[in-house]
Amino acid sequence: MMPILILAAGAASRMRGTDKLMQDVDGQPLLARQIQIAQAVSTDVRVALPPLPHLRYDLVAQTTAHPVTVKDAAQGMGASLRTIFATLGPQDTHAMLLLGDLPDITENDLRKVQQAIRTCPDALIWRGATEDGRGGHPIIFERALFPAFAKLLGDDGGRDIVKQAGNKVHLVPLPGTRARLDLDTPEDWAAWRAARHIT
């Protein structure tokens, strides 16, 4: 079973005091929703979280997902990737990376990217993309790339790893822009809810 690694250790500082991963999406906190769709695809879901104490742990505890504490989460996304990829073992041939703050990503999107491994087996990376071909999430990495994550520093989101894979990156178009649509500010959330006619 392919592990799904959810990044949820960020401080969400641009939300000005509220936690974007606890925002309501379809009747539940966003992070709970992300875990739910991931668990529909894999029984091995791991969630990168900031150091305790933090409310996100209470939410993860209500699921069967495995919390992974990122002790140096304040250093940026590189620390989260470095920490959560270090939990993978030799039996893991692939791992799917999913951002915790993509509210429009669906279970079917995860399955579509996962299925691309069979249709394009020569790739090293299978990546969700927008309809117009811009790379986004989720992203599946082949085991040969796992060691590279141990070297990530600062807020490096793994862009260099993707770049080094060159023509071994297979893009999987998903509807609209949901492969890249993250909501970082209260204004972003207000606009998104307005577009969905939610008050």
Short mmCIF file of C-alpha atoms in Angstrom, two decimals:
data_model
loop_
_atom_site.label_atom_id
_atom_site.label_comp_id
_atom_site.label_asym_id
_atom_site.label_seq_id
_atom_site.Cartn_x
_atom_site.Cartn_y
_atom_site.Cartn_z
CA MET A 1 0.00 0.00 0.00
CA MET A 2 1.44 3.35 -1.04
CA PRO A 3 1.91 5.75 1.89
CA ILE A 4 0.26 9.15 1.55
CA LEU A 5 2.21 11.91 3.27
CA ILE A 6 0.20 15.00 4.21
CA LEU A 7 2.05 18.22 4.98
CA ALA A 8 0.32 20.01 7.87
CA ALA A 9 3.15 21.46 9.94
CA GLY A 10 3.06 25.05 8.67
CA ALA A 11 2.25 27.98 10.94
CA ALA A 12 -0.42 29.48 8.62
CA SER A 13 0.89 32.90 9.67
CA ARG A 14 -0.89 34.73 6.84
CA MET A 15 -4.26 33.76 8.34
CA ARG A 16 -3.74 36.42 11.03
CA GLY A 17 -4.61 34.35 14.07
CA THR A 18 -6.77 31.55 12.67
CA ASP A 19 -5.69 28.14 11.42
CA LYS A 20 -6.43 27.53 7.74
CA LEU A 21 -6.27 23.76 8.24
CA MET A 22 -9.14 24.03 10.73
CA GLN A 23 -11.36 26.02 8.36
CA ASP A 24 -14.68 24.37 7.52
CA VAL A 25 -14.80 22.59 4.18
CA ASP A 26 -17.85 20.47 3.37
CA GLY A 27 -18.84 20.36 7.02
CA GLN A 28 -15.49 19.41 8.55
CA PRO A 29 -12.08 20.95 9.19
CA LEU A 30 -9.92 21.07 6.07
CA LEU A 31 -7.24 18.81 7.56
CA ALA A 32 -9.88 16.21 8.52
CA ARG A 33 -11.15 16.31 4.95
CA GLN A 34 -7.65 15.79 3.52
CA ILE A 35 -7.09 12.81 5.81
CA GLN A 36 -10.47 11.37 4.84
CA ILE A 37 -9.82 11.46 1.10
CA ALA A 38 -6.31 10.09 1.62
CA GLN A 39 -7.62 7.20 3.71
CA ALA A 40 -10.09 6.35 0.97
CA VAL A 41 -7.06 5.62 -1.22
CA SER A 42 -4.50 4.25 1.26
CA THR A 43 -4.53 2.66 4.71
CA ASP A 44 -1.10 4.23 5.37
CA VAL A 45 -1.60 7.97 5.88
CA ARG A 46 1.04 10.01 7.72
CA VAL A 47 0.58 13.64 8.71
CA ALA A 48 3.48 16.03 9.32
CA LEU A 49 2.58 18.26 12.28
CA PRO A 50 4.22 21.12 14.21
CA PRO A 51 5.60 20.45 17.69
CA LEU A 52 3.16 19.86 20.55
CA PRO A 53 1.01 21.30 21.92
CA HIS A 54 -1.18 21.93 18.88
CA LEU A 55 -4.89 21.45 18.15
CA ARG A 56 -4.12 19.58 14.94
CA TYR A 57 -3.03 16.58 17.01
CA ASP A 58 -6.52 16.30 18.50
CA LEU A 59 -7.98 16.20 15.02
CA VAL A 60 -5.53 13.56 13.75
CA ALA A 61 -6.19 11.48 16.88
CA GLN A 62 -9.80 11.10 15.74
CA THR A 63 -8.56 9.21 12.66
CA THR A 64 -6.25 6.25 12.06
CA ALA A 65 -3.66 8.49 10.40
CA HIS A 66 -0.20 8.52 11.95
CA PRO A 67 1.05 11.88 13.32
CA VAL A 68 4.67 12.76 12.54
CA THR A 69 6.11 15.58 14.65
CA VAL A 70 8.36 18.01 12.77
CA LYS A 71 10.54 19.36 15.57
CA ASP A 72 12.08 22.07 13.38
CA ALA A 73 8.87 22.96 11.54
CA ALA A 74 9.65 26.67 11.91
CA GLN A 75 12.48 26.22 9.41
CA GLY A 76 9.98 25.73 6.60
CA MET A 77 8.64 23.10 4.24
CA GLY A 78 12.05 21.53 3.73
CA ALA A 79 12.03 20.40 7.35
CA SER A 80 8.60 18.81 6.96
CA LEU A 81 9.63 16.94 3.84
CA ARG A 82 12.91 15.84 5.37
CA THR A 83 11.15 14.52 8.47
CA ILE A 84 8.20 12.74 6.90
CA PHE A 85 10.20 11.09 4.10
CA ALA A 86 12.55 9.76 6.78
CA THR A 87 9.64 7.63 8.08
CA LEU A 88 9.55 5.57 4.87
CA GLY A 89 11.02 2.10 4.86
CA PRO A 90 12.63 -0.20 2.28
CA GLN A 91 9.25 -1.76 1.51
CA ASP A 92 7.91 1.57 0.23
CA THR A 93 8.45 1.73 -3.53
CA HIS A 94 6.46 4.95 -4.00
CA ALA A 95 5.03 7.69 -1.77
CA MET A 96 2.34 10.26 -2.50
CA LEU A 97 2.81 13.79 -1.19
CA LEU A 98 -0.31 15.85 -0.50
CA LEU A 99 -0.50 19.41 0.80
CA GLY A 100 -2.87 19.89 3.69
CA ASP A 101 -4.33 23.13 2.33
CA LEU A 102 -5.79 22.20 -1.08
CA PRO A 103 -9.57 22.37 -0.46
CA ASP A 104 -10.75 21.25 -3.90
CA ILE A 105 -8.61 18.12 -4.32
CA THR A 106 -10.73 14.94 -4.36
CA GLU A 107 -10.32 11.24 -3.75
CA ASN A 108 -10.67 10.68 -7.50
CA ASP A 109 -7.80 13.09 -8.14
CA LEU A 110 -5.54 11.02 -5.88
CA ARG A 111 -6.58 7.84 -7.65
CA LYS A 112 -6.00 9.37 -11.08
CA VAL A 113 -2.42 10.35 -10.23
CA GLN A 114 -1.84 6.94 -8.66
CA GLN A 115 -3.11 5.16 -11.78
CA ALA A 116 -0.59 7.06 -13.89
CA ILE A 117 2.16 4.86 -12.44
CA ARG A 118 0.77 1.97 -14.48
CA THR A 119 0.25 3.94 -17.67
CA CYS A 120 3.64 5.72 -17.50
CA PRO A 121 5.88 3.29 -15.57
CA ASP A 122 9.15 4.84 -16.78
CA ALA A 123 8.63 8.11 -14.89
CA LEU A 124 10.18 8.91 -11.50
CA ILE A 125 7.55 11.51 -10.57
CA TRP A 126 3.82 11.53 -11.29
CA ARG A 127 2.33 14.93 -10.60
CA GLY A 128 -1.14 16.40 -10.53
CA ALA A 129 -1.46 19.47 -12.74
CA THR A 130 -3.95 22.15 -13.70
CA GLU A 131 -5.98 21.83 -16.88
CA ASP A 132 -3.48 24.12 -18.61
CA GLY A 133 -0.49 22.01 -17.57
CA ARG A 134 0.98 23.76 -14.52
CA GLY A 135 2.42 21.30 -12.04
CA GLY A 136 0.76 20.98 -8.66
CA HIS A 137 -0.34 18.28 -6.21
CA PRO A 138 -0.60 15.48 -5.34
CA ILE A 139 2.87 14.26 -6.32
CA ILE A 140 4.08 10.66 -6.27
CA PHE A 141 7.82 10.04 -5.93
CA GLU A 142 9.60 6.82 -6.85
CA ARG A 143 11.84 5.28 -4.18
CA ALA A 144 15.07 6.24 -5.99
CA LEU A 145 14.31 9.88 -5.10
CA PHE A 146 13.66 9.36 -1.37
CA PRO A 147 17.29 9.94 -0.26
CA ALA A 148 17.26 13.41 -1.83
CA PHE A 149 14.70 14.60 0.71
CA ALA A 150 17.17 14.12 3.55
CA LYS A 151 19.21 17.00 2.10
CA LEU A 152 16.44 19.60 1.94
CA LEU A 153 16.96 22.84 3.85
CA GLY A 154 14.87 25.90 4.70
CA ASP A 155 11.62 26.40 2.82
CA ASP A 156 12.65 24.26 -0.13
CA GLY A 157 9.50 22.45 -1.20
CA GLY A 158 11.39 19.86 -3.19
CA ARG A 159 11.48 21.90 -6.40
CA ASP A 160 15.08 20.90 -7.07
CA ILE A 161 14.17 17.23 -6.75
CA VAL A 162 11.43 17.65 -9.33
CA LYS A 163 13.75 19.66 -11.56
CA GLN A 164 16.50 17.04 -11.40
CA ALA A 165 14.03 14.36 -12.53
CA GLY A 166 13.89 16.19 -15.87
CA ASN A 167 11.83 14.33 -18.47
CA LYS A 168 10.99 11.66 -15.91
CA VAL A 169 8.17 13.86 -14.57
CA HIS A 170 4.73 12.85 -15.83
CA LEU A 171 1.99 15.47 -15.44
CA VAL A 172 -1.58 14.32 -14.79
CA PRO A 173 -4.11 17.07 -15.63
CA LEU A 174 -6.88 17.51 -13.05
CA PRO A 175 -10.02 19.65 -13.51
CA GLY A 176 -9.65 23.40 -13.25
CA THR A 177 -6.90 24.74 -11.02
CA ARG A 178 -7.49 22.56 -7.99
CA ALA A 179 -4.06 20.94 -8.20
CA ARG A 180 -2.62 24.32 -7.17
CA LEU A 181 -5.44 26.15 -5.38
CA ASP A 182 -4.33 26.77 -1.80
CA LEU A 183 -5.92 29.35 0.47
CA ASP A 184 -3.44 31.28 2.59
CA THR A 185 -5.32 34.35 3.80
CA PRO A 186 -8.81 35.21 5.15
CA GLU A 187 -9.41 37.01 1.85
CA ASP A 188 -8.56 33.86 -0.10
CA TRP A 189 -11.07 31.90 1.96
CA ALA A 190 -13.76 34.55 1.55
CA ALA A 191 -13.31 34.57 -2.23
CA TRP A 192 -13.37 30.77 -2.40
CA ARG A 193 -16.53 30.56 -0.34
CA ALA A 194 -18.16 33.28 -2.42
CA ALA A 195 -17.36 31.34 -5.58
CA ARG A 196 -19.05 28.28 -4.04
CA HIS A 197 -21.94 30.43 -2.76
CA ILE A 198 -21.09 29.59 0.85
CA THR A 199 -21.49 32.22 3.58
#
